[in-house]
Coordinates of N, CA and C in Angstrom, one line a residue:
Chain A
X646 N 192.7 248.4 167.3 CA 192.2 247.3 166.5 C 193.2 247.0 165.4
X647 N 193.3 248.5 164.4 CA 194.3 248.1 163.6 C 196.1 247.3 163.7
X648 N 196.1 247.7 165.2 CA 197.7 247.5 165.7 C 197.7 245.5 165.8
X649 N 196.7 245.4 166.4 CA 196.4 243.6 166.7 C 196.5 243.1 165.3
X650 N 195.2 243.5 164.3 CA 195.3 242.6 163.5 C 196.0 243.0 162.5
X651 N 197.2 242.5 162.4 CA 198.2 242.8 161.2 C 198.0 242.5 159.8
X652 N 197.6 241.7 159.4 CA 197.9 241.1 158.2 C 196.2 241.3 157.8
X653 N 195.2 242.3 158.2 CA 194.8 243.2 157.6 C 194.6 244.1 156.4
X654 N 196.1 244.6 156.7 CA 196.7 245.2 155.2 C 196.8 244.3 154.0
X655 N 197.2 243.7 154.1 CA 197.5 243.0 153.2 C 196.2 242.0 152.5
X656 N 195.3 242.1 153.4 CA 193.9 241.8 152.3 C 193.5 243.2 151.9
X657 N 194.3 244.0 152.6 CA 193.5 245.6 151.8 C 194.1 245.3 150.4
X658 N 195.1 244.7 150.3 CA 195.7 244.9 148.9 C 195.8 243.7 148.0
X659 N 195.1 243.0 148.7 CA 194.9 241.8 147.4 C 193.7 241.9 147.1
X660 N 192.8 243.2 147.5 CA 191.4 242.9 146.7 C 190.3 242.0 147.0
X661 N 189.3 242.6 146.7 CA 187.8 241.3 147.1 C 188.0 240.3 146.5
X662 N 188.7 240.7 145.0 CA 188.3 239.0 144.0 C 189.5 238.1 144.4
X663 N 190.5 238.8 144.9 CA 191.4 237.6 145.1 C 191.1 237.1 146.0
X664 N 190.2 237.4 147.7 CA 190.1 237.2 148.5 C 189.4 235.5 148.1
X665 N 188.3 236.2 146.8 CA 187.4 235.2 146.9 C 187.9 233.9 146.3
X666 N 188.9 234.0 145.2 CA 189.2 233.3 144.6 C 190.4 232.2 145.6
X667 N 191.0 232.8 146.6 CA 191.3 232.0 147.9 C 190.4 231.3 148.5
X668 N 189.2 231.7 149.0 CA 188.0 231.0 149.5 C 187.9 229.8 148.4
X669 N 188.4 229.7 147.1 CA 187.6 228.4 146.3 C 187.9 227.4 146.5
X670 N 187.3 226.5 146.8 CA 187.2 225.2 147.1 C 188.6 224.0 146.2
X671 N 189.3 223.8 147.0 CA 190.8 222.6 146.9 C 191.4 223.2 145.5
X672 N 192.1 224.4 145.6 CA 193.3 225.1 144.6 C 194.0 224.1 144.7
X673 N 194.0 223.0 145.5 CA 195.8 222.4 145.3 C 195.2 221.5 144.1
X674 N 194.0 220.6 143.9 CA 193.6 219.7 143.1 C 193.6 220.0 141.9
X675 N 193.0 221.7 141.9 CA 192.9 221.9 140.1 C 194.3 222.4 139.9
X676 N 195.4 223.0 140.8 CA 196.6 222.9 140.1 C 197.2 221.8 140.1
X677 N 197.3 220.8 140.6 CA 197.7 219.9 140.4 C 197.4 218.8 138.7
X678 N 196.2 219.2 138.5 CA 195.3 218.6 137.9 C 196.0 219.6 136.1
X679 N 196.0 220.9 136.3 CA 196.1 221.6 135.5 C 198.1 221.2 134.9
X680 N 198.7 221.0 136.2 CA 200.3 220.5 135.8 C 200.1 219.7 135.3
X681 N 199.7 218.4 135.5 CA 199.6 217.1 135.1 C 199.6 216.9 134.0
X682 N 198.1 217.7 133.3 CA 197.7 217.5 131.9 C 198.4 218.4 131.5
X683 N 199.1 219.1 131.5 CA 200.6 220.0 130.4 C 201.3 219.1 130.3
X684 N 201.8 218.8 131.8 CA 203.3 217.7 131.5 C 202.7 216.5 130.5
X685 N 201.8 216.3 130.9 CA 201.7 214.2 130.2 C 201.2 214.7 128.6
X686 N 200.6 215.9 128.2 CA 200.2 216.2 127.0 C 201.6 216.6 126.3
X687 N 202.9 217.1 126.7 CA 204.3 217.3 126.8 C 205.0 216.1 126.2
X688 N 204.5 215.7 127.2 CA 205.5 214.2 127.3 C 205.0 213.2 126.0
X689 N 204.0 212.9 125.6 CA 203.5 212.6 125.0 C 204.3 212.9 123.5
X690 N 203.9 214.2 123.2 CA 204.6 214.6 122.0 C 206.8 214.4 122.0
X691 N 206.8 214.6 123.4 CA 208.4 214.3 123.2 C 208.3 213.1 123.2
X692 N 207.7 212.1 123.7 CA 207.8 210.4 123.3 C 208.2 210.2 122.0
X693 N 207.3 211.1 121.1 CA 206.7 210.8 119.6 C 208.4 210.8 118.9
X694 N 209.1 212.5 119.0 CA 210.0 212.8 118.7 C 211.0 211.8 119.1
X695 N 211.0 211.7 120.4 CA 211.9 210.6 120.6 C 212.3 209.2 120.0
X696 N 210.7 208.5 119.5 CA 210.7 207.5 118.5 C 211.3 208.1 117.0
X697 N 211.1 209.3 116.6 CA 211.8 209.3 115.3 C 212.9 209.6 115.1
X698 N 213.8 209.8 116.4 CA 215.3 209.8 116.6 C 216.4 208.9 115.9
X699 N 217.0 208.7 115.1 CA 218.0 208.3 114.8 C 217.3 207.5 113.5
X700 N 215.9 208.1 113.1 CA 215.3 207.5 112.0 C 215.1 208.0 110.7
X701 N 215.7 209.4 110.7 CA 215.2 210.6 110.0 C 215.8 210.2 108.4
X702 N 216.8 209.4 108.5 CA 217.1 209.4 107.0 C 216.3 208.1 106.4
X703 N 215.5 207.6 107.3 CA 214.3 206.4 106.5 C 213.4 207.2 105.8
X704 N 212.7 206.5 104.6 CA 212.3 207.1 103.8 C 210.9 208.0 104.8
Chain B
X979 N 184.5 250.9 157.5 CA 183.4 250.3 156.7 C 184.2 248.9 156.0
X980 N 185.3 249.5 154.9 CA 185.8 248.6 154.2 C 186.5 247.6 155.1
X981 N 187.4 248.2 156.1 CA 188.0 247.4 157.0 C 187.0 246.5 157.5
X982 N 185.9 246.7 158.2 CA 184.9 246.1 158.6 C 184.7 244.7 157.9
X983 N 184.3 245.1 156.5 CA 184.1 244.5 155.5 C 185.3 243.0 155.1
X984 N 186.1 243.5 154.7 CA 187.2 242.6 154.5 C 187.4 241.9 156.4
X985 N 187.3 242.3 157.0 CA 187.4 241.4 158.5 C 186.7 240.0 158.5
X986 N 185.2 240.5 157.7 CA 184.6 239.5 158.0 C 185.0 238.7 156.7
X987 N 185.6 239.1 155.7 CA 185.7 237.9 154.7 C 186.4 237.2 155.4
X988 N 188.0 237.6 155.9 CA 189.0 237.0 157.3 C 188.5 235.8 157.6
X989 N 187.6 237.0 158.7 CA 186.9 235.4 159.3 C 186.2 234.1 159.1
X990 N 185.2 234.4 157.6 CA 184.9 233.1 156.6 C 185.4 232.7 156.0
X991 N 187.0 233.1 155.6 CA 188.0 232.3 155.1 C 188.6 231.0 156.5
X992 N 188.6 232.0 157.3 CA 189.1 231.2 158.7 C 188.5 229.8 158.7
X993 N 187.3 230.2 158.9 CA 185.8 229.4 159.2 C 185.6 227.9 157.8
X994 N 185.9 228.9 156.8 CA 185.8 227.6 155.5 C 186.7 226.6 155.7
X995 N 188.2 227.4 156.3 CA 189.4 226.6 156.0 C 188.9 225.4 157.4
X996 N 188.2 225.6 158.6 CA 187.9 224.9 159.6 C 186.9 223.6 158.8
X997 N 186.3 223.8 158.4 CA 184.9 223.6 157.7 C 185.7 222.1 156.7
X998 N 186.8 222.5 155.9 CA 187.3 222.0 154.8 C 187.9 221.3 155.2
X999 N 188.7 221.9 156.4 CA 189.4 220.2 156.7 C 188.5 219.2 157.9
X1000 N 187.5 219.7 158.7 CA 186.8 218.8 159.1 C 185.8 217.6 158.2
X1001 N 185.5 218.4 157.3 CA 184.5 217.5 156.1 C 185.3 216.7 154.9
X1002 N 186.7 217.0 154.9 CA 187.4 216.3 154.0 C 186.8 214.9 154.1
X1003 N 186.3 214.3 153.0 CA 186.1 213.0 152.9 C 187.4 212.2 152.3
X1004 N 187.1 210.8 152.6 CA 188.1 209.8 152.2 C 188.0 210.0 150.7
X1005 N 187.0 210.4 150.3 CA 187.3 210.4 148.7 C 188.3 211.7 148.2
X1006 N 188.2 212.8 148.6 CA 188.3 213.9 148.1 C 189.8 213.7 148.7
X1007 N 189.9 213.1 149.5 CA 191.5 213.0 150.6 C 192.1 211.9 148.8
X1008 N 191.8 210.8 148.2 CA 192.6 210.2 147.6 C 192.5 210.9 145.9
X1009 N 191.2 211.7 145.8 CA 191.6 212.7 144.3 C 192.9 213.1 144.8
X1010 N 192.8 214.1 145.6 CA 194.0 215.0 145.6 C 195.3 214.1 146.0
X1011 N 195.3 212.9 146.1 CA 196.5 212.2 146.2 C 196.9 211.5 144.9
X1012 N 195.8 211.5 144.2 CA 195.9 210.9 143.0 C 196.1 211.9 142.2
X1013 N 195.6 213.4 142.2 CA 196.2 214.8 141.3 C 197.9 214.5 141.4
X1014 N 197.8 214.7 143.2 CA 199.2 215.0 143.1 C 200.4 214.2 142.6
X1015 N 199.9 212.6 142.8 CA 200.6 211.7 142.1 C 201.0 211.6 140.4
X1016 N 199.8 211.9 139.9 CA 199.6 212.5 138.4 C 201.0 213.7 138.5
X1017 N 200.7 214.2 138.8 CA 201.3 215.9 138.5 C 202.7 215.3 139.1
X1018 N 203.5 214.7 139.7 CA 204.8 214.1 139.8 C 205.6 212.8 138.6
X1019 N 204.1 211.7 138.9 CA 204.7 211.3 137.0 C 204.8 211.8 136.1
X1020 N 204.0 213.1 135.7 CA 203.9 213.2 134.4 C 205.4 214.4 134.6
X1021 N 206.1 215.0 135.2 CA 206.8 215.8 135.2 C 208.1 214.8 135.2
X1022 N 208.0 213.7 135.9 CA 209.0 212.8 135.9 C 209.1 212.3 134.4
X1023 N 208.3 211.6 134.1 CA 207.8 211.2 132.6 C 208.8 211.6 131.4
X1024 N 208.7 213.3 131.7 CA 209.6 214.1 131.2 C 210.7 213.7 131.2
X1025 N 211.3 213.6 132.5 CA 212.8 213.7 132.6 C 213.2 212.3 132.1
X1026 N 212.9 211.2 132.2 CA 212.9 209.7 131.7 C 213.4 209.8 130.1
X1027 N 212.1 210.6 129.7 CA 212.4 211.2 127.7 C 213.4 211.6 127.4
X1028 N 213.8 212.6 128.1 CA 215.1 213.5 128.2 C 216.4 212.8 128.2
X1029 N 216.9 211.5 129.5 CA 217.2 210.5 129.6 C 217.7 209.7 128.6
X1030 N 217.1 209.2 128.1 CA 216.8 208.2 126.9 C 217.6 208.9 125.9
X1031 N 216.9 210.1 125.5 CA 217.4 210.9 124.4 C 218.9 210.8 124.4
X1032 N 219.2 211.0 125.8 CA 220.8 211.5 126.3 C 221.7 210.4 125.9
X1033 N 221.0 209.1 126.8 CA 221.4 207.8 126.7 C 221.6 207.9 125.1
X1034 N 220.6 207.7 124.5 CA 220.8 207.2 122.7 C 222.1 207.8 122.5
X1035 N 221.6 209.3 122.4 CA 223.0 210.2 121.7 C 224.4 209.6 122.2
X1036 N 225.0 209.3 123.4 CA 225.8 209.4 124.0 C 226.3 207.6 123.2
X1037 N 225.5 207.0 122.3 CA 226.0 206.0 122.3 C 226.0 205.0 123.2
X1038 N 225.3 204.8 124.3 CA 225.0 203.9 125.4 C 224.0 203.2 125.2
X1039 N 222.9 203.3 124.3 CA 221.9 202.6 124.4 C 221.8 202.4 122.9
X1040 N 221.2 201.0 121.8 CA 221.0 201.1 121.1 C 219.7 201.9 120.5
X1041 N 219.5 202.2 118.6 CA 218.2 202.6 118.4 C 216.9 201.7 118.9
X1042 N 217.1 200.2 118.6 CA 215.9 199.5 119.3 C 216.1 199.4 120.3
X1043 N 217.0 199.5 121.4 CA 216.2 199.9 123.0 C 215.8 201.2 123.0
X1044 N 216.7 202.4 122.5 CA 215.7 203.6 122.9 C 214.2 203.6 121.8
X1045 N 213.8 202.9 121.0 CA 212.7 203.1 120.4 C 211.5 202.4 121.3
X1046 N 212.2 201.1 121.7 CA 211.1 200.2 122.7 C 211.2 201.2 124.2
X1047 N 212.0 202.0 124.8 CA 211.7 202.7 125.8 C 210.2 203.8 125.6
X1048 N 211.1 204.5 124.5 CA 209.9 205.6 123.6 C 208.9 205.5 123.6
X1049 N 208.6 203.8 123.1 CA 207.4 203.9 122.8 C 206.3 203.1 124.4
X1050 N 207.1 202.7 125.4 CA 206.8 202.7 126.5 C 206.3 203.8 127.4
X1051 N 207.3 204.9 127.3 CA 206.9 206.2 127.9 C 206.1 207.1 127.7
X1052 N 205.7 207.0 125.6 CA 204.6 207.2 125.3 C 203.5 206.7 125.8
X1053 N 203.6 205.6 125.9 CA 201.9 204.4 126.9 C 201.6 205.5 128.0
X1054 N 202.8 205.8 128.6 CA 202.4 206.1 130.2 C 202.4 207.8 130.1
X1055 N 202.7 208.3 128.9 CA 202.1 209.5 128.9 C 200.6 209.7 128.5
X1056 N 200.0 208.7 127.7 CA 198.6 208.8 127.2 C 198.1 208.4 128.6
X1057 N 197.9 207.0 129.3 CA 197.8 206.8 130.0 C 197.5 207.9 131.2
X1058 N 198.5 208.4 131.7 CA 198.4 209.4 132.6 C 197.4 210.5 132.2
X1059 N 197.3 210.6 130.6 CA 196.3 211.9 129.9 C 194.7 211.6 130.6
X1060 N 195.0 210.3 130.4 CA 193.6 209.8 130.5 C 193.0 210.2 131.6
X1061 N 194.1 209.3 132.8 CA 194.0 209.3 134.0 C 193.7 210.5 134.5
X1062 N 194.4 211.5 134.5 CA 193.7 212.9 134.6 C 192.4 213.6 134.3
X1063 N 192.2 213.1 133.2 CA 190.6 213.3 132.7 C 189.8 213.2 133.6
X1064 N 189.8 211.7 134.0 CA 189.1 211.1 134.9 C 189.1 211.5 136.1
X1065 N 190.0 212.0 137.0 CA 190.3 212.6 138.0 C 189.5 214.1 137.9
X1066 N 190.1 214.7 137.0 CA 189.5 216.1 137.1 C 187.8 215.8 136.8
X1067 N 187.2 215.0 135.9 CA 185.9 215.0 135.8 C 185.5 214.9 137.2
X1068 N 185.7 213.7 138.0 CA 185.1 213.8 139.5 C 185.5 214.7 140.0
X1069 N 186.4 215.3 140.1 CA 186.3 216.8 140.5 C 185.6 217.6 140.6
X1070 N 185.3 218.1 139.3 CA 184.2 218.9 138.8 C 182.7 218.6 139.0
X1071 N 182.8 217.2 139.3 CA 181.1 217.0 139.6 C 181.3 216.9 141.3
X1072 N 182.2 217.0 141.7 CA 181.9 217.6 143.3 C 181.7 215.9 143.8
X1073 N 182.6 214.8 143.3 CA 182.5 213.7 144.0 C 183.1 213.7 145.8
X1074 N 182.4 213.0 146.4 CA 182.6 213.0 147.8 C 182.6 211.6 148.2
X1075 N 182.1 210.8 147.5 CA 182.3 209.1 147.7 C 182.5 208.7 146.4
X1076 N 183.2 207.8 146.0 CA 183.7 207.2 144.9 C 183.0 205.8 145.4
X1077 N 182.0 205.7 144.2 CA 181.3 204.7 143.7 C 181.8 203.5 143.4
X1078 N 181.2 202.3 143.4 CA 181.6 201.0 142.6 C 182.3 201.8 141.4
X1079 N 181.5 201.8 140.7 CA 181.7 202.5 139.2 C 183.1 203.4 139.0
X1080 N 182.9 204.2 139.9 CA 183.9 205.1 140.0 C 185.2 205.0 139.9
X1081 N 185.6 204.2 141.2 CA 186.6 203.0 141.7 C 187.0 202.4 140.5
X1082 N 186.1 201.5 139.9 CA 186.2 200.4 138.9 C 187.5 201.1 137.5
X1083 N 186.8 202.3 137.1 CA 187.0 203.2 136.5 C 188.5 204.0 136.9
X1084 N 188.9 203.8 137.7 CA 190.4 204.6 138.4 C 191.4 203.2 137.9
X1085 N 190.8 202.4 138.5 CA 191.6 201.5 138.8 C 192.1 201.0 137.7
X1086 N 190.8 201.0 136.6 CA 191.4 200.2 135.1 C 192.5 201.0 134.5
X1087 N 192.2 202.2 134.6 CA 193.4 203.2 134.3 C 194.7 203.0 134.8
X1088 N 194.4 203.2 136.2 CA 195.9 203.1 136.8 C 196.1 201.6 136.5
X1089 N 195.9 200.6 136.7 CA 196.7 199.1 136.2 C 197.1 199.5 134.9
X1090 N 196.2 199.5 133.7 CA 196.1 199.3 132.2 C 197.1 200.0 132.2
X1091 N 197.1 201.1 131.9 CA 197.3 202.5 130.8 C 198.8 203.3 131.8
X1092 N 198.5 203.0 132.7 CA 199.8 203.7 133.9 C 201.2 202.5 134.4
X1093 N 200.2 201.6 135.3 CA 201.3 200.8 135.6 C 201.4 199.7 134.8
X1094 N 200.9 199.0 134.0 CA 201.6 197.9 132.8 C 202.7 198.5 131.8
X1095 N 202.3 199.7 131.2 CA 203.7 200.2 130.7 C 204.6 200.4 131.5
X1096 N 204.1 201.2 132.5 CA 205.8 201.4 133.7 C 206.3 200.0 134.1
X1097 N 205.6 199.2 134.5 CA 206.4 197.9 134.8 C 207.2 197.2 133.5
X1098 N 207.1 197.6 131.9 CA 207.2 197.2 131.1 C 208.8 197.9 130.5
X1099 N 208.2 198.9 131.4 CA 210.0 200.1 131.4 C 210.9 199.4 132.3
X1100 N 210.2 198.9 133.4 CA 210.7 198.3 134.7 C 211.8 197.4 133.6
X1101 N 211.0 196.3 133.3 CA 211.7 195.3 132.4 C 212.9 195.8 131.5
X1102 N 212.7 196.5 130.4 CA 213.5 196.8 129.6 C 214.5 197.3 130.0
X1103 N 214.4 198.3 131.0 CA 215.7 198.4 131.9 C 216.7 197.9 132.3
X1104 N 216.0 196.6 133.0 CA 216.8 195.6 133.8 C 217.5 194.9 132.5
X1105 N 217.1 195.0 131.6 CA 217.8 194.2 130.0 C 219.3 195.0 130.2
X1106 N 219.2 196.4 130.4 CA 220.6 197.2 129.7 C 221.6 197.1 131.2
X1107 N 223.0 197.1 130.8 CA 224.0 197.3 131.6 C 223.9 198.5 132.9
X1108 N 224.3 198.6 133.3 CA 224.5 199.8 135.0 C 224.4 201.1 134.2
X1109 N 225.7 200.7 133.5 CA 226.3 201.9 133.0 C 225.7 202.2 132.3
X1110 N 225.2 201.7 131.2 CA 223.9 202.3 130.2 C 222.5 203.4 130.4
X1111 N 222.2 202.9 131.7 CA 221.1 202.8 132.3 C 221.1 203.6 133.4
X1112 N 222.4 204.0 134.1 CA 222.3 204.6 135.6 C 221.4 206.2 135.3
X1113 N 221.9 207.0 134.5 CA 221.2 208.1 134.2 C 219.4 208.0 134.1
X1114 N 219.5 206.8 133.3 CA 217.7 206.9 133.2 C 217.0 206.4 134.3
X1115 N 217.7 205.1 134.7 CA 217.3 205.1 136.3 C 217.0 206.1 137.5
X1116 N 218.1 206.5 137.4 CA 218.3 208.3 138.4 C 216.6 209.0 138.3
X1117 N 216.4 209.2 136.8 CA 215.7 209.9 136.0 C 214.1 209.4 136.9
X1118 N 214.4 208.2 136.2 CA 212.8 207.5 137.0 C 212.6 207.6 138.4
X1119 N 213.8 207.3 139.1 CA 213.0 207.9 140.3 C 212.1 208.1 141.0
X1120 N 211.6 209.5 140.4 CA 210.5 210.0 140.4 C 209.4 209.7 140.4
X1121 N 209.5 209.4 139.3 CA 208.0 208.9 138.7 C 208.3 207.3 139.7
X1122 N 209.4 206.5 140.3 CA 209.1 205.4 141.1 C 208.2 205.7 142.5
X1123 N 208.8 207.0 142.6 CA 208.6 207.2 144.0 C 207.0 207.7 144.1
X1124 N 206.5 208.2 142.9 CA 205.3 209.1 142.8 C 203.8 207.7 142.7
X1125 N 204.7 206.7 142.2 CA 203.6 205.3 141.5 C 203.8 204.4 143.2
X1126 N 204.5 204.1 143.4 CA 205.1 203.8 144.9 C 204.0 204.2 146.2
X1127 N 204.7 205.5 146.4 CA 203.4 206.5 147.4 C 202.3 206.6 146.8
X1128 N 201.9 206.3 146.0 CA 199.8 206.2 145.5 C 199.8 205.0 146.2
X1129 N 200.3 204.2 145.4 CA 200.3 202.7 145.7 C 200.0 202.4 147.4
X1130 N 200.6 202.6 148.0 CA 200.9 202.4 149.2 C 199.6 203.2 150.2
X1131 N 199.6 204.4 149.3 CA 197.9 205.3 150.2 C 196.6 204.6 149.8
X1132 N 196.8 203.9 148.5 CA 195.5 203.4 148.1 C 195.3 201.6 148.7
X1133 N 196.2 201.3 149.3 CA 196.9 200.1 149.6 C 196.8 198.4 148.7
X1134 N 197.9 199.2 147.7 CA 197.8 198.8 146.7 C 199.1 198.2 146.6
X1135 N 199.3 197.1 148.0 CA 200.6 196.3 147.6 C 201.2 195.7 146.4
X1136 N 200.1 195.1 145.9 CA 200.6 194.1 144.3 C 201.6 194.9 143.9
X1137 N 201.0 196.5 143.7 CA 202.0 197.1 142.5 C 203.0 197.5 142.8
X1138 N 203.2 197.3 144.3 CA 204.6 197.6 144.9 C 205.6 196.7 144.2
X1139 N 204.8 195.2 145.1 CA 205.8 193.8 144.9 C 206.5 193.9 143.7
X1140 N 205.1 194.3 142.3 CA 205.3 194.2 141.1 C 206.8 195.1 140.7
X1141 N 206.5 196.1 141.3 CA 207.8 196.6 141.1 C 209.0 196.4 141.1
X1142 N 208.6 196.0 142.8 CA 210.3 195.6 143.3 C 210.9 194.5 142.6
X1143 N 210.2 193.4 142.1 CA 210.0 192.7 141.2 C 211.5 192.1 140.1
X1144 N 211.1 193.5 139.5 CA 211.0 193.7 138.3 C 212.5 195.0 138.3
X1145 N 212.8 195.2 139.4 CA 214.0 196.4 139.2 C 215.5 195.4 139.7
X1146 N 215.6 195.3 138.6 CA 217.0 194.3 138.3 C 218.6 195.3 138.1
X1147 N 219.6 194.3 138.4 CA 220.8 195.5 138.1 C 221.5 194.8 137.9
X1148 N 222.2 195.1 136.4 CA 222.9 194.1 135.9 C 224.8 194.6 135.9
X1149 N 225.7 194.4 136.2 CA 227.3 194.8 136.2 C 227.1 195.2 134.9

């Protein structure tokens, strides 16, 4: 049995909780979701800087 | 025992992953097109900033075009903040059909807050020379190609046309 199913081992070594945390429902959406809001909260603040570029000697 | 044990998780992983993509609804099919859309402007978004910056420094663009860019790109980073909110909230509540309301609610976002600034970049663009402009163009891209392919899955011609419109190229 062990010889067939291969990739057996390899849940031996990621553990129950990682198993389960694979089982959770659309990983791609909350990473996606979790990039998004870094970059655009990112972007946002380099906008800001970007507006006070070449302004710095106004009062 | 343990082997035993972990076998069967195997096979209700198997079984979910069957499960997940037979029940995909049309809703849950356009969140995750609209995450991943999100998650490509807002990374593009970046590079645009970056851009601009380069552009100013380099003497190719003046301070009031890169200020009116700035503060364009800023729109479409709040914008997109928002946009995500909203996205991830129906997530979280486990939406599977997107409502009147719902819909109503995406849509104001992405026209208002997403695509009226980006078309407003569209414009200001087409103002500056080739040569001024080829790097931030390059730049955008991205974020064209990311507003583009939503557009197109949600079939959302206008904002194509609007585009194409609007992307001018001047010697």
């Amino acid at each position: 049995m062990p010889d067939k199913i291969q990739w057996l081992p390899i849940l031996t070594e990621l553990g129950e909780e990682e198993v389960a945390r694979i089982i959770e429902k659309s990983p791609d959406i909350k990473s996606a979701i979790l990039k998004a809001r870094k970059d655009f909260k990112t972007a946002e603040t380099e906008a800001a800087d970007l507006e006070k570029l070449g302004h710095e000697s106004e009062g | 025992m343990r082997k035993r044990k972990l076998l069967s998780i195997a096979l209700v992983l198997c079984l979910f992953a069957g499960i997940a993509t037979t029940q995909t609804s049309c809703s849950e099919k356009q969140l995750g097109q609209a995450a991943e859309a999100a998650k490509d402007i807002a990374g593009g978004t970046r590079d645009v900033i970056k851009a601009v910056g380069d552009a100013y420094k380099a003497g190719l663009i003046t301070i009031e075009q890169k200020d009116r860019l700035a503060a364009l790109l800023k729109a479409v980073a709040k914008g997109g903040q928002h946009g995500v909110d909203v996205i991830d909230s129906l997530e979280k509540q486990g939406v599977t059909t997107l409502s009147p309301d719902n819909s109503r609610v995406l849509r104001a976002v992405f026209d208002d807050e997403v695509i009226s600034p980006f078309l407003s970049l569209l414009t200001e663009l087409g103002k500056l020379s080739d040569n001024s402009s080829v790097a931030i163009r390059a730049a955008l891209a991205s974020v064209r190609t990311a507003i583009v392919l939503l557009s197109s899955r949600i079939g959302r011609n206008d904002v194509i046309q609007a585009i194409r419109a609007r992307e001018v190229w001047n010697a």
